[in-house]
Tab-separated table of C-alpha atoms and ligand atoms in Angstrom:
chain	number	residue	atom	x	y	z
A	1	MET	CA	4.066	60.935	-38.559
A	2	ASN	CA	3.632	64.381	-40.081
A	3	ILE	CA	6.100	65.756	-42.709
A	4	ARG	CA	7.780	68.079	-40.236
A	5	GLU	CA	8.598	65.198	-37.883
A	6	ALA	CA	9.762	63.054	-40.802
A	7	ILE	CA	12.141	65.816	-42.038
A	8	LYS	CA	13.595	66.507	-38.631
A	9	ASN	CA	13.838	62.975	-37.268
A	10	ARG	CA	15.205	61.143	-40.388
A	11	ARG	CA	18.765	60.116	-39.774
A	12	SER	CA	21.384	58.496	-41.969
A	13	ILE	CA	21.258	54.786	-41.097
A	14	ARG	CA	24.314	52.623	-41.656
A	15	ARG	CA	23.423	49.493	-39.715
A	16	PHE	CA	20.560	47.274	-40.818
A	17	GLN	CA	18.701	44.307	-39.309
A	18	ASP	CA	18.771	41.063	-41.226
A	19	LYS	CA	15.024	41.457	-42.261
A	20	ALA	CA	13.627	41.569	-45.757
A	21	LEU	CA	11.233	44.331	-46.905
A	22	THR	CA	7.702	43.364	-47.853
A	23	ALA	CA	6.565	43.619	-51.468
A	24	GLU	CA	4.162	46.361	-50.268
A	25	GLU	CA	6.991	48.364	-48.739
A	26	VAL	CA	9.002	48.123	-51.945
A	27	ASP	CA	6.033	49.237	-53.966
A	28	ILE	CA	5.522	52.243	-51.700
A	29	LEU	CA	9.151	53.243	-52.176
A	30	CYS	CA	8.887	52.862	-55.957
A	31	GLU	CA	5.827	55.188	-55.813
A	32	ALA	CA	7.786	57.712	-53.767
A	33	VAL	CA	10.545	58.165	-56.395
A	34	MET	CA	7.992	58.205	-59.243
A	35	TRP	CA	5.966	61.102	-57.844
A	36	ALA	CA	8.755	63.479	-57.112
A	37	PRO	CA	8.781	66.771	-59.157
A	38	SER	CA	10.992	67.000	-62.168
A	39	ALA	CA	12.009	69.707	-64.699
A	40	GLY	CA	9.282	69.984	-67.336
A	41	ASN	CA	7.927	66.716	-65.965
A	42	LEU	CA	10.470	64.937	-68.127
A	43	GLN	CA	11.316	62.605	-65.276
A	44	SER	CA	14.912	62.374	-66.343
A	45	ARG	CA	15.800	59.666	-63.883
A	46	ARG	CA	15.980	55.895	-63.543
A	47	PHE	CA	16.114	53.795	-60.469
A	48	TYR	CA	17.496	50.286	-59.969
A	49	PHE	CA	15.956	48.520	-56.934
A	50	VAL	CA	18.629	45.910	-56.161
A	51	LEU	CA	17.672	42.910	-54.010
A	52	ASN	CA	20.298	40.450	-55.431
A	53	PRO	CA	22.915	39.683	-52.744
A	54	ASP	CA	25.833	39.279	-55.121
A	55	LEU	CA	24.964	42.553	-56.899
A	56	LYS	CA	24.601	44.451	-53.565
A	57	LYS	CA	28.166	43.223	-52.628
A	58	ARG	CA	29.518	44.499	-55.833
A	59	ILE	CA	27.788	47.828	-55.402
A	60	ALA	CA	29.192	48.072	-51.811
A	61	THR	CA	32.715	47.262	-53.130
A	62	VAL	CA	32.617	50.070	-55.792
A	63	CYS	CA	31.228	52.451	-53.147
A	64	LEU	CA	34.817	52.568	-51.959
A	65	GLY	CA	34.389	49.494	-49.817
A	66	GLN	CA	31.401	50.818	-47.710
A	67	MET	CA	30.388	47.207	-47.026
A	68	PHE	CA	27.465	48.104	-44.761
A	69	ILE	CA	25.582	48.787	-47.986
A	70	ALA	CA	25.481	45.115	-48.849
A	71	SER	CA	23.807	44.356	-45.469
A	72	ALA	CA	20.712	46.362	-46.409
A	73	PRO	CA	17.863	44.315	-47.836
A	74	LEU	CA	17.331	46.827	-50.588
A	75	VAL	CA	19.853	49.020	-52.406
A	76	VAL	CA	18.487	51.669	-54.660
A	77	VAL	CA	20.797	53.123	-57.366
A	78	ALA	CA	19.457	56.487	-58.598
A	79	CYS	CA	20.574	57.592	-62.100
A	80	ALA	CA	20.146	60.617	-64.277
A	81	ASP	CA	18.579	59.883	-67.687
A	82	TYR	CA	20.298	62.122	-70.189
A	83	GLU	CA	18.073	60.848	-73.100
A	84	ARG	CA	14.892	62.217	-71.488
A	85	ILE	CA	16.456	65.630	-70.488
A	86	ARG	CA	17.752	66.338	-74.019
A	87	PRO	CA	15.126	69.068	-74.796
A	88	TYR	CA	16.753	71.231	-72.129
A	89	ARG	CA	20.279	70.790	-73.647
A	90	ASP	CA	23.321	71.628	-71.484
A	91	ARG	CA	21.363	73.114	-68.548
A	92	GLY	CA	19.134	70.039	-68.533
A	93	LYS	CA	22.176	67.696	-68.507
A	94	ASN	CA	24.308	69.644	-66.116
A	95	LEU	CA	21.596	70.776	-63.650
A	96	TYR	CA	17.997	69.588	-64.102
A	97	ALA	CA	18.701	65.919	-64.409
A	98	ILE	CA	20.694	66.036	-61.165
A	99	GLN	CA	18.014	68.003	-59.366
A	100	ASP	CA	15.341	65.544	-60.641
A	101	VAL	CA	17.264	62.675	-59.049
A	102	ALA	CA	17.913	64.588	-55.829
A	103	CYS	CA	14.241	65.428	-55.376
A	104	ALA	CA	13.345	61.742	-55.832
A	105	VAL	CA	16.076	60.521	-53.443
A	106	GLU	CA	14.765	62.832	-50.684
A	107	ASN	CA	11.239	61.499	-51.301
A	108	LEU	CA	12.641	57.943	-51.037
A	109	MET	CA	14.395	58.609	-47.722
A	110	LEU	CA	11.449	60.335	-46.146
A	111	GLN	CA	9.024	57.686	-47.247
A	112	ALA	CA	11.377	55.009	-45.917
A	113	HIS	CA	11.530	56.850	-42.671
A	114	GLU	CA	7.688	57.012	-42.439
A	115	LEU	CA	7.573	53.235	-42.974
A	116	GLY	CA	9.898	52.790	-40.000
A	117	LEU	CA	12.868	52.050	-42.368
A	118	GLY	CA	16.296	53.598	-42.395
A	119	SER	CA	18.429	54.720	-45.357
A	120	VAL	CA	21.457	56.786	-46.227
A	121	CYS	CA	22.329	58.792	-49.255
A	122	VAL	CA	25.724	57.471	-50.537
A	123	GLY	CA	27.634	59.558	-53.069
A	124	ALA	CA	31.131	58.129	-52.743
A	125	PHE	CA	31.639	55.537	-55.423
A	126	ASP	CA	33.545	54.789	-58.565
A	127	GLU	CA	31.123	55.914	-61.176
A	128	ASP	CA	32.501	53.863	-64.091
A	129	ALA	CA	32.655	50.758	-61.901
A	130	LEU	CA	29.073	51.188	-60.681
A	131	SER	CA	27.815	51.741	-64.303
A	132	GLY	CA	29.657	48.538	-65.257
A	133	ALA	CA	28.152	46.568	-62.342
A	134	LEU	CA	24.681	47.530	-63.437
A	135	ASN	CA	25.383	47.400	-67.111
A	136	LEU	CA	23.988	50.922	-67.546
A	137	PRO	CA	23.607	52.398	-70.993
A	138	SER	CA	25.801	55.398	-71.677
A	139	THR	CA	22.670	57.745	-71.460
A	140	GLN	CA	22.393	56.988	-67.778
A	141	ARG	CA	24.672	58.286	-65.018
A	142	PRO	CA	24.549	56.872	-61.496
A	143	LEU	CA	24.275	59.724	-58.967
A	144	THR	CA	23.325	58.235	-55.712
A	145	VAL	CA	23.242	54.868	-53.924
A	146	VAL	CA	20.592	54.429	-51.180
A	147	PRO	CA	20.672	51.303	-48.993
A	148	VAL	CA	17.285	50.868	-47.206
A	149	GLY	CA	16.262	48.521	-44.473
A	150	HIS	CA	15.113	48.122	-40.886
A	151	PRO	CA	17.477	50.251	-38.768
A	152	ALA	CA	19.816	48.538	-36.185
A	153	GLN	CA	20.982	51.841	-34.787
A	154	LYS	CA	19.457	55.122	-33.611
A	155	PRO	CA	22.051	57.830	-34.273
A	156	GLU	CA	21.981	61.206	-32.555
A	157	ALA	CA	21.200	64.123	-34.905
A	158	PRO	CA	24.432	65.610	-36.236
A	159	GLU	CA	24.613	69.386	-35.684
A	160	ARG	CA	23.434	71.884	-38.282
A	161	TYR	CA	24.655	75.371	-38.764
A	162	PRO	CA	22.509	78.016	-36.976
A	163	MET	CA	19.483	78.973	-38.940
A	164	GLU	CA	20.784	82.439	-39.811
A	165	GLU	CA	23.827	80.909	-41.432
A	166	ILE	CA	21.731	78.819	-43.725
A	167	VAL	CA	18.655	80.907	-44.431
A	168	THR	CA	18.419	84.603	-45.156
A	169	ILE	CA	14.985	86.143	-44.929
A	170	LEU	CA	14.618	89.151	-47.144
A	171	LYS	CA	11.791	91.435	-46.069
B	201	FMN	C1	25.373	64.019	-51.616
B	201	FMN	C2	25.599	63.146	-50.343
B	201	FMN	C3	26.604	62.167	-50.305
B	201	FMN	C4	26.798	61.355	-49.202
B	201	FMN	N1	27.694	60.343	-49.284
B	201	FMN	C5	27.769	59.524	-48.216
B	201	FMN	C6	28.612	58.348	-48.327
B	201	FMN	O1	29.286	58.082	-49.289
B	201	FMN	N2	28.661	57.495	-47.246
B	201	FMN	C7	27.904	57.711	-46.107
B	201	FMN	O2	28.054	56.882	-45.148
B	201	FMN	N3	27.122	58.798	-45.983
B	201	FMN	C8	27.029	59.710	-47.043
B	201	FMN	N4	26.154	60.733	-46.914
B	201	FMN	C9	25.330	60.983	-45.676
B	201	FMN	C10	25.820	62.161	-44.885
B	201	FMN	O3	26.989	61.862	-44.261
B	201	FMN	C11	24.646	62.577	-43.885
B	201	FMN	O4	23.532	62.939	-44.569
B	201	FMN	C12	25.148	63.780	-42.975
B	201	FMN	O5	26.226	63.369	-42.190
B	201	FMN	C13	23.951	64.289	-42.127
B	201	FMN	O6	23.435	63.292	-41.317
B	201	FMN	P1	21.867	62.959	-41.365
B	201	FMN	O7	21.524	62.413	-42.721
B	201	FMN	O8	21.628	61.888	-40.319
B	201	FMN	O9	21.122	64.189	-40.999
B	201	FMN	C14	25.939	61.579	-48.053
B	201	FMN	C15	24.969	62.583	-48.056
B	201	FMN	C16	24.757	63.265	-49.164
B	201	FMN	C17	23.633	64.294	-49.217
């Protein structure tokens, strides 16, 4: 699969087969988040790769009851690390740390897709409850939850705006 195909054919997957990931697959996904770009290479992000069934259920519950999350063999919680981004002060905290996490989450989803796995970026959750479930330090803010597993559905591509409403080419 080339990158163009991966980008165009990745879909949000919300139904998963009851099949664990291999240790190698998990390693490859860890690598994918690690090698994403980051502001000043400060890597102001932390990832929790959750395999524990009870914890996955708690995470699904605090994601406003999106219980399909608990059915994924792996649930990744992506957090901004405000300690690491401190040199960039307010702009670092309010922008770069979030961008650092977003870049890594896209890597994660595309890498999962290349491995034949499905995932979805989940942003709807009770932040305090999620921090509590993972016992996060106050320097870390959970930004995205990404369940990953073998897909049990093949959704159609949702429409996008026409290219000219998204991209302006300035000559
Ligand atoms: C920031 C963000 C938050 C999202 N939150 C949720 C969510 O809470 N639950 C969910 O099922 N999908 C969520 N999605 C997935 C979107 O619904 C999905 O990406 C969009 O419909 C386009 O579909 P596609 O990913 O298959 O191209 C989120 C996506 C993003 C980027």
